[in-house]
Short mmCIF file of C-alpha atoms in Angstrom, two decimals:
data_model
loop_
_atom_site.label_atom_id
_atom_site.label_comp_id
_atom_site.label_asym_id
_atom_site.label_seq_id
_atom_site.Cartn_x
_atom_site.Cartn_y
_atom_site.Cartn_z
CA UNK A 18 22.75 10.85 -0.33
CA UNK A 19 19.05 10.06 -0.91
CA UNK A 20 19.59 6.61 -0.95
CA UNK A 21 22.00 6.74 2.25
CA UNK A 22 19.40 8.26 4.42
CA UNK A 23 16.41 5.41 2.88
CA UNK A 24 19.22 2.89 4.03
CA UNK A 25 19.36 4.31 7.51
CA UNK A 26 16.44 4.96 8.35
CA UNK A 27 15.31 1.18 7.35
CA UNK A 28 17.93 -0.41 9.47
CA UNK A 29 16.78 2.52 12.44
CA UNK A 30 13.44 1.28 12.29
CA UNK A 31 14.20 -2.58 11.87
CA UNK A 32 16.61 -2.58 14.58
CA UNK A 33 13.62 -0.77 16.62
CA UNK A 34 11.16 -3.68 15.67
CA UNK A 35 14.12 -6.34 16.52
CA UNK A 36 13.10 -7.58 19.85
CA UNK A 37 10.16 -8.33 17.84
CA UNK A 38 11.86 -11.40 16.00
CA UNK A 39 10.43 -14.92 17.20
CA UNK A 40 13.16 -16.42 19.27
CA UNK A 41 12.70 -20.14 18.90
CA UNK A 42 9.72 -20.56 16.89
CA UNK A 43 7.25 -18.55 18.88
CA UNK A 44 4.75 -16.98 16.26
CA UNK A 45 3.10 -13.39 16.22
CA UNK A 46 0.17 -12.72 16.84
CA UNK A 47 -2.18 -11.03 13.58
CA UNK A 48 -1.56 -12.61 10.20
CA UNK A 49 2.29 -13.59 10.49
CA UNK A 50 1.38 -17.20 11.37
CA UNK A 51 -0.91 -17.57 8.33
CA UNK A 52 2.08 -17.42 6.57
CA UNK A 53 4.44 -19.20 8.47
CA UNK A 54 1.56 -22.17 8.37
CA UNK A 55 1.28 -21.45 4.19
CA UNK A 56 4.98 -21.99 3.96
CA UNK A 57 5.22 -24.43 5.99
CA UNK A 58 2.57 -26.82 4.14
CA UNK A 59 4.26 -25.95 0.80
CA UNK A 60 7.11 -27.87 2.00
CA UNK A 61 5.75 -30.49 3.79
CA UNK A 62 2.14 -31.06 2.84
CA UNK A 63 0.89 -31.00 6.55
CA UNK A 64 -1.48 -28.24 7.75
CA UNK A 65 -2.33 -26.60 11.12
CA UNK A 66 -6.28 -27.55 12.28
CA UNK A 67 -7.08 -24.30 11.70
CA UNK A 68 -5.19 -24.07 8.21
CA UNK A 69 -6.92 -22.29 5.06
CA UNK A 70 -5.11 -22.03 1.49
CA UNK A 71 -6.10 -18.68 1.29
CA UNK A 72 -2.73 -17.48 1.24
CA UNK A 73 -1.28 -19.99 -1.60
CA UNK A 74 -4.36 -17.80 -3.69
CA UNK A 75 -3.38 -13.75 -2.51
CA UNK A 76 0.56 -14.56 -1.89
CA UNK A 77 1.66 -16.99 -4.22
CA UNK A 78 5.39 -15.45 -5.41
CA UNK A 79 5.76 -13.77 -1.71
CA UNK A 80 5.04 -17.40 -0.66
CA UNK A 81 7.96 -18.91 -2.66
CA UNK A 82 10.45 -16.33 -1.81
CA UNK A 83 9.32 -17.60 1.85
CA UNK A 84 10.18 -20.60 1.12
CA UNK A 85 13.44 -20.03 -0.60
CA UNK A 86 14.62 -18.04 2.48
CA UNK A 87 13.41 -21.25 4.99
CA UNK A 88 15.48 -23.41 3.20
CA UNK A 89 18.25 -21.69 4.07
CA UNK A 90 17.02 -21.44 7.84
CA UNK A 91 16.77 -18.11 7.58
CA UNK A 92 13.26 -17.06 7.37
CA UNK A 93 12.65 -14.46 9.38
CA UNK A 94 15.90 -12.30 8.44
CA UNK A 95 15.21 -12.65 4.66
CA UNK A 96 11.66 -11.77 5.04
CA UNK A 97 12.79 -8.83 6.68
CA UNK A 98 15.18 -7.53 4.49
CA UNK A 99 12.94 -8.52 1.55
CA UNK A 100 10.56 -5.90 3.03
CA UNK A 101 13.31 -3.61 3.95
CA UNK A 102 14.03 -3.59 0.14
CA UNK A 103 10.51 -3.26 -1.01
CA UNK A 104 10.21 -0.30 1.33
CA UNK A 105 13.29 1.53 -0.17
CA UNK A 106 12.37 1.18 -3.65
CA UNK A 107 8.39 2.35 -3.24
CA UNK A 108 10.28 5.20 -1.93
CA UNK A 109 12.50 5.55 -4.83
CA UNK A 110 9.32 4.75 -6.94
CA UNK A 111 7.17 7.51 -5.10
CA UNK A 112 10.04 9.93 -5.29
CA UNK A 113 9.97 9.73 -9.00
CA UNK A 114 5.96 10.09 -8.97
CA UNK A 115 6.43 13.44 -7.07
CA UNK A 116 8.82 14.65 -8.77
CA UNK A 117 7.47 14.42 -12.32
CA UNK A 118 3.99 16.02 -11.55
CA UNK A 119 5.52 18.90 -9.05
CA UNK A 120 9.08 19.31 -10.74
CA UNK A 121 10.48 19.74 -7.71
CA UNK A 122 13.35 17.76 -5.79
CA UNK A 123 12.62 19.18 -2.63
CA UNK A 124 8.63 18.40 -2.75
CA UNK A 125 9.46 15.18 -3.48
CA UNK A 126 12.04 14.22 -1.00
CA UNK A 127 9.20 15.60 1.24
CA UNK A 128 6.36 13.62 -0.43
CA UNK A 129 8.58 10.86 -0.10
CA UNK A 130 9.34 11.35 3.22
CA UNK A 131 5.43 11.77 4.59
CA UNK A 132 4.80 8.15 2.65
CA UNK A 133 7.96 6.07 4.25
CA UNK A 134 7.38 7.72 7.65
CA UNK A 135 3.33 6.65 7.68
CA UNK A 136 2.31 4.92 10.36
CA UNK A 137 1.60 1.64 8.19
CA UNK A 138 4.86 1.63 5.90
CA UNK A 139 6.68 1.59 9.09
CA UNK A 140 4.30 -0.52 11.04
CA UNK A 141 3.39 -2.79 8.72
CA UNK A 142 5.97 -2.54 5.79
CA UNK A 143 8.48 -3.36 7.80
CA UNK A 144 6.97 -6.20 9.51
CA UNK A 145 6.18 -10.04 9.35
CA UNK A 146 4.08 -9.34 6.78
CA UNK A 147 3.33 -8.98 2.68
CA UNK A 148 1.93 -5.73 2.39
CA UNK A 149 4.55 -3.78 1.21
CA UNK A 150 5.66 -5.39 -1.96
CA UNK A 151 2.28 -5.41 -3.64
CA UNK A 152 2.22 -1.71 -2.88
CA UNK A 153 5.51 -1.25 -4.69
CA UNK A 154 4.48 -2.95 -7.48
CA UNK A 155 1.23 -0.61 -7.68
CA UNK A 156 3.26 2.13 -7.43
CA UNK A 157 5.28 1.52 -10.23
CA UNK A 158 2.42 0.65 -12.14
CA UNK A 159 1.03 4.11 -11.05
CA UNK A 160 4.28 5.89 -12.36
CA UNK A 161 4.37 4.26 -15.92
CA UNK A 162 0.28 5.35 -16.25
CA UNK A 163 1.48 8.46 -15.47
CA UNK A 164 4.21 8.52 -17.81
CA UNK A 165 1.50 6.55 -20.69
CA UNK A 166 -0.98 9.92 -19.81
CA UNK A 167 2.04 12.26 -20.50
CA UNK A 168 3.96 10.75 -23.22
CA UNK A 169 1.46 8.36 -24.93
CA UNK A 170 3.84 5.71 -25.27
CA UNK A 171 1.45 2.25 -25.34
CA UNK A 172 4.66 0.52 -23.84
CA UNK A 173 4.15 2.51 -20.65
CA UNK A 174 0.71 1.08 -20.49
CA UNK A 175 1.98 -2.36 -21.13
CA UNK A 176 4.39 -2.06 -18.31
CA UNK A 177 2.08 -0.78 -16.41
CA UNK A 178 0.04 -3.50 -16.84
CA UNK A 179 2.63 -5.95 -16.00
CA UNK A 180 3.87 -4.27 -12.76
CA UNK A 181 0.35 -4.91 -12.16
CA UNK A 182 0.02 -8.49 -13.19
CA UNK A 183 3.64 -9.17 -11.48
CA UNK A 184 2.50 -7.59 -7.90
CA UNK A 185 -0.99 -9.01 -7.71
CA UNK A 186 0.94 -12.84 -7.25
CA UNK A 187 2.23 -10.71 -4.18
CA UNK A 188 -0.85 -9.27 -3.00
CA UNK A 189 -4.27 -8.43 -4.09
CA UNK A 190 -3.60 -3.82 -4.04
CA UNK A 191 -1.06 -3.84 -7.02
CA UNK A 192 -4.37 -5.61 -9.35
CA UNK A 193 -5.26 -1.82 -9.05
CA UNK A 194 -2.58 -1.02 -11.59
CA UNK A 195 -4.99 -1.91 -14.46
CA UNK A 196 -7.75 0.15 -13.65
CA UNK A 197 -5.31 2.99 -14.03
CA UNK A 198 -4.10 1.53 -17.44
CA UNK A 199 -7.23 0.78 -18.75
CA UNK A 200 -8.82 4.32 -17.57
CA UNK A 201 -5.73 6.09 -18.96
CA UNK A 202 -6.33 4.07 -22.26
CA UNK A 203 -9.79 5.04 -22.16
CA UNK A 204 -8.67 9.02 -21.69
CA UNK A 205 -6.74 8.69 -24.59
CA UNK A 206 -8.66 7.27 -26.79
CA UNK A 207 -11.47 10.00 -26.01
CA UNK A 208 -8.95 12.95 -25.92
CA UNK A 209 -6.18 11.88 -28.09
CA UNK A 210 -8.45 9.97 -30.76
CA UNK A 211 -6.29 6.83 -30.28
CA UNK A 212 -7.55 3.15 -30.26
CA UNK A 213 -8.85 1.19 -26.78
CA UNK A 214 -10.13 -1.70 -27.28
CA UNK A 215 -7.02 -4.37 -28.22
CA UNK A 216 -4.57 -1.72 -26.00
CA UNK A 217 -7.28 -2.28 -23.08
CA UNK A 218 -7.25 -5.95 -23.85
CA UNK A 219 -4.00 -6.86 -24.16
CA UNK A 220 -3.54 -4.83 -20.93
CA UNK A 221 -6.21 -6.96 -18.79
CA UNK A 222 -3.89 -10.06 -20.87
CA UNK A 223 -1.08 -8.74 -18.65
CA UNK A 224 -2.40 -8.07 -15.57
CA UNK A 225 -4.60 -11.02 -15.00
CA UNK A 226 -3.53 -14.18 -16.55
CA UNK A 227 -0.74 -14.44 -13.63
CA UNK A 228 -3.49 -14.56 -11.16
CA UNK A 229 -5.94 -16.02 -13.27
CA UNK A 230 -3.61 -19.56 -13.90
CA UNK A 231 -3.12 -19.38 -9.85
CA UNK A 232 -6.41 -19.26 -8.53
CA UNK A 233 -7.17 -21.93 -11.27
CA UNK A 234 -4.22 -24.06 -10.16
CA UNK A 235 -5.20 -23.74 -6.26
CA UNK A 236 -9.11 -24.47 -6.80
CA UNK A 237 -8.19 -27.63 -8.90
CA UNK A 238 -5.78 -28.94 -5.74
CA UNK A 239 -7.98 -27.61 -3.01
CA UNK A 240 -11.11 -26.85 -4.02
CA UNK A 241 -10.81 -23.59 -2.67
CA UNK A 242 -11.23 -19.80 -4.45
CA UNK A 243 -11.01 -16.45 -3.45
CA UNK A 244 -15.07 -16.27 -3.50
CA UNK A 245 -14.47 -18.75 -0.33
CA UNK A 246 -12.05 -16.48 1.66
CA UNK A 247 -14.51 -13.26 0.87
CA UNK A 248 -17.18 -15.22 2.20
CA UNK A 249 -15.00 -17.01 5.55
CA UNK A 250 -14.11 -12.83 6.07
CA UNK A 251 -17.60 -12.02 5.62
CA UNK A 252 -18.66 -14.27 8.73
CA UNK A 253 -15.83 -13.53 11.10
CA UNK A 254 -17.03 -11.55 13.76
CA UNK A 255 -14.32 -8.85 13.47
CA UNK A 256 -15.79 -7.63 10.58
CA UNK A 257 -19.61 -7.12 12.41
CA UNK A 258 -19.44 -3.36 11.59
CA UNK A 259 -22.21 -1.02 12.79
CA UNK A 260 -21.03 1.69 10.21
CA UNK A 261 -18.23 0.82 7.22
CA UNK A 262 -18.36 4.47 6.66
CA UNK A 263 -17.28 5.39 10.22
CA UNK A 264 -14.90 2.71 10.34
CA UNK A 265 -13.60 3.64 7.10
CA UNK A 266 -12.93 6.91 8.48
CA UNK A 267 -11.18 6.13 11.77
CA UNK A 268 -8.82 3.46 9.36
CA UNK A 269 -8.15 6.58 7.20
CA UNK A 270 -7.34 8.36 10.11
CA UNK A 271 -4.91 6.89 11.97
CA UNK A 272 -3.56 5.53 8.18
CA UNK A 273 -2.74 9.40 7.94
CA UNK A 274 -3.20 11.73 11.11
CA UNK A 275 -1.55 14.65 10.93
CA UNK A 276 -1.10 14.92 7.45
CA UNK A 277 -4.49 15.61 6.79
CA UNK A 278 -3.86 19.15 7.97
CA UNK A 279 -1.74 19.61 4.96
CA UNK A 280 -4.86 17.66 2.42
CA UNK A 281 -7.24 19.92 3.70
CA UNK A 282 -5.04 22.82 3.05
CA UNK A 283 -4.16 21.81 -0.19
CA UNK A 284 -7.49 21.21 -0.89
CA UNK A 285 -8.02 24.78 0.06
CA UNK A 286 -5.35 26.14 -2.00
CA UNK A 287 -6.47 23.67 -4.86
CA UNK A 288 -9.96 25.48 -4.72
CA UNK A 289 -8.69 28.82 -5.72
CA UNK A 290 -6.35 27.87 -8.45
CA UNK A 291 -5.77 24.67 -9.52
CA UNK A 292 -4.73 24.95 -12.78
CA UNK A 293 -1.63 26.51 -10.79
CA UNK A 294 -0.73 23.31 -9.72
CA UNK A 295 -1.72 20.61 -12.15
CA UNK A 296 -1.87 20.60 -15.53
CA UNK A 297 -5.05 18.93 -17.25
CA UNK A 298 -2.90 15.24 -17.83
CA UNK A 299 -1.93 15.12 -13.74
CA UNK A 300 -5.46 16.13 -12.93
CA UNK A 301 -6.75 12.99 -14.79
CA UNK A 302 -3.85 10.99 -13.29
CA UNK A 303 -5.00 11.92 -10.15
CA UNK A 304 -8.82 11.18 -10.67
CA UNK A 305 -7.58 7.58 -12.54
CA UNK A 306 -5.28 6.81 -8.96
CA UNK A 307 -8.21 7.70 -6.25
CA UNK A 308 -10.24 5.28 -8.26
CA UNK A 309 -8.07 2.65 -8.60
CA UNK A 310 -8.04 2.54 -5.09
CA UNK A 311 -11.99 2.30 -4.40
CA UNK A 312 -12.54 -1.05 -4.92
CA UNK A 313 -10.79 -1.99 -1.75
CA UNK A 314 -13.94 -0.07 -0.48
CA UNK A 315 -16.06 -3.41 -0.76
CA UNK A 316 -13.54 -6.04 0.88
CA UNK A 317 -15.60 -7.06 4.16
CA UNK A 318 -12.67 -6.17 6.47
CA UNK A 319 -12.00 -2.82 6.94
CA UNK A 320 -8.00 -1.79 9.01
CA UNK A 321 -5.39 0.33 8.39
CA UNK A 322 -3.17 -1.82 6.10
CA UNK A 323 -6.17 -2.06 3.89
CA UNK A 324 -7.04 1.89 3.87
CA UNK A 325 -3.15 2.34 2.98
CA UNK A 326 -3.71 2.16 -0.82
CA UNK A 327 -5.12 5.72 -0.38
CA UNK A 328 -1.87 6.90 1.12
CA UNK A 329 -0.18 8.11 -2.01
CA UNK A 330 -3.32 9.61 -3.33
CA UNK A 331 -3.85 11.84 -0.24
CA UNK A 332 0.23 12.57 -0.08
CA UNK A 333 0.56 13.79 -3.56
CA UNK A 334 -2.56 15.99 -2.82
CA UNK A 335 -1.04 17.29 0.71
CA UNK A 336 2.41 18.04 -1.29
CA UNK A 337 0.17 21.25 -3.38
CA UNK A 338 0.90 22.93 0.21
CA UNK A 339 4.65 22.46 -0.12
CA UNK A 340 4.76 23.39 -3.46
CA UNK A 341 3.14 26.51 -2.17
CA UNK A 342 5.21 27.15 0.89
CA UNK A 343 8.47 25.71 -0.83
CA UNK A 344 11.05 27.66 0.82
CA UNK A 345 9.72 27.27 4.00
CA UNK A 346 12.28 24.90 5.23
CA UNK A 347 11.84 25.11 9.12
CA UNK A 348 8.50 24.76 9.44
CA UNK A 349 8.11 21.83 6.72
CA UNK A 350 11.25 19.92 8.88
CA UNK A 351 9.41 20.84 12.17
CA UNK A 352 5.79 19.58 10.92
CA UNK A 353 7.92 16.07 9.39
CA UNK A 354 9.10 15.49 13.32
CA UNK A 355 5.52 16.27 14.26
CA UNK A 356 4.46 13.39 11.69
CA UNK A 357 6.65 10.97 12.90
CA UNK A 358 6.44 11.90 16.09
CA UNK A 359 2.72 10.86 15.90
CA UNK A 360 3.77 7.82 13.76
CA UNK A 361 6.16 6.20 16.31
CA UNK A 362 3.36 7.22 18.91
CA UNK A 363 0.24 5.79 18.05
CA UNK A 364 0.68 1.85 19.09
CA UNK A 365 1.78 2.78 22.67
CA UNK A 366 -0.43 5.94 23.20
CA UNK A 367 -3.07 5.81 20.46
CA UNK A 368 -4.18 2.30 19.35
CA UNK A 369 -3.17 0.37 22.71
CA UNK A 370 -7.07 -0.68 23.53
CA UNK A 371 -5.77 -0.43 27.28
CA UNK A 372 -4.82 3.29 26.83
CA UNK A 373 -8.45 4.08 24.88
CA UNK A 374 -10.39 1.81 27.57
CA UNK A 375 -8.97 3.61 30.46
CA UNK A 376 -9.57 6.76 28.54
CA UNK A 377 -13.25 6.07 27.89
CA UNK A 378 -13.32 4.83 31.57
CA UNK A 379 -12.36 8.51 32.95
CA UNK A 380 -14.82 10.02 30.41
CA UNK A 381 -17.37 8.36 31.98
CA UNK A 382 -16.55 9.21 35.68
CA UNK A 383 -16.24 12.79 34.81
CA UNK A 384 -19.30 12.63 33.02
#
């Protein structure tokens, strides 16, 4: 049944982004025609004027399944259904996550829920874009840390370490996955009295060489790195911030919205009794997953895709208020249409600069 409703609702909202689809070539606008151009100089070794191989460095396997689905003239639709499936399964993925620190089917349907109804898994998950399938792979390597923490089973940490290794050719988020490993090896070996250093090694073995022999591969074709790309960021005018912090904070924001009336809750609830919620091995799971995310912190650009790796973080915090109110069925269904209410609102009402200008031009006059 779970699956079923995943199913529909991915179709609902694809068929809701349809008119979307480039009818006879026409590109998006954002990064969808970086890697249109990427594939497109894979297979036929021209470039666009304004081409950069930064994506043959951050999107190599995404890149090749690109290319697999162009050959068959059918880009577009098997991009999209590639991120309709990676969307499903980080759901599954998540689902499993909740459900093993909360022990609860009905927290983690709802868990699940908050994270495939955010306004970037819709937005940008299901989109022209690569996001999504790095995420899944850092969620998985999330739920085998999780399961390393609890069990102690090294081969959780390994395939932790390779969900990571696997998802960083996707995308850069799912390289997170070994911080978690090699903090969770580190936790162990303090706590448990078990060994670190060739479990931590081997680990970083996993993870990086895929990314390692790729960046090596494209700087000895191209003579280009991903030190280059920070630095082309870096000087983009976009990214002229006055304040990271505050721009950190409006990303978060709209990244989550109304769900941070259920963090702040739990965070109130979490204050008088935690130990009612966690036990001591999800409390260091949790610490280990909000800083995996952090070093996304220091990328020069600062959005709402990029703020996303905090999502599941914040979510699994927000679900100590469901736990809490479990049986509360009503309200938690009438605060989920709320949330997507809000989700499916904020490009036309919230984000549209036209909207805000014309807001902040009435301010003014009343003023």
């Amino acid at each position: 049944m779970l699956f079923g409703i995943f199913v529909f609702w991915v179709f609902a909202i694809y068929f809701r982004n349809l008119p979307l689809t480039p009818p006879n070539g026409v590109n998006f606008p954002g990064d969808t025609p970086t890697y249109v151009d990427s594939v497109h100089f894979i297979e036929t070794g021209i470039s666009t004027p304004n081409f950069l191989p930064n994506r043959l460095l951050t999107n190599f396997a995404y890149l090749r399944l690109l290319i697999l689905f162009d050959k068959f003239r059918i880009l577009y639709l098997g991009w999209i259904v590639l991120n309709s499936l990676f969307y499903i399964f980080s759901g599954f993925i998540f689902y499993k996550i909740v459900n093993r620190i909360f022990g609860s089917d009905k927290v983690a349907a709802f868990g699940t829920a908050l994270f495939l109804g955010n306004y970037v898994s819709i937005t940008f998950g299901l989109h022209y874009l690569t996001d999504i399938g790095s995420v899944m792979f850092y969620l998985a390597a999330a739920n085998f840390t999780l399961e390393y923490i609890k069990t102690g089973d090294i081969k959780s940490a390994y395939f932790a370490a390779s969900m990571a290794g696997v998802g960083g050719l996707f995308k850069e988020y799912a390289l997170g996955g070994f911080i978690m490993v090699a903090l969770a090896i580190l936790y162990r070996a303090k706590y448990k009295n078990e060994k670190f250093l060739r479990p931590i090694c081997l680990a970083a073995f996993i993870s990086f060489t895929p990314i390692v022999l790729v960046q090596i591969s494209v700087f000895l074709q191209y003579h280009y790195s991903y030190l280059n790309w920070v630095r082309y960021v870096s000087g983009t005018p976009s990214v002229s911030y006055k304040s990271k912090v505050v721009e950190h904070l409006k990303a978060m924001f709209y990244m989550f919205n109304t769900g941070y009336l259920l963090f702040f809750y739990s965070l109130y609830l979490l204050r008088k009794n935690y130990t009612k919620y966690f036990s001591s091995e999800v409390k260091i799971f949790l610490g280990i997953f909000l800083l995996s995310a952090l070093p996304i912190l220091v990328y020069p650009g600062i959005t709402e895709r990029l703020d996303f790796i905090f999502a599941p973080f914040l979510i699994l915090v927000s679900c100590v208020a469901v736990k809490e109110h479990e049986m509360q069925h009503k309200f938690w269904l009438f605060f989920l249409v709320i949330y997507l209410l809000v989700t499916f609102s904020m490009d036309t009402y919230i984000l549209q600069p036209e909207w805000k200008v014309a807001l902040m031009l009435s301010l003014k006059k009343i003023i």
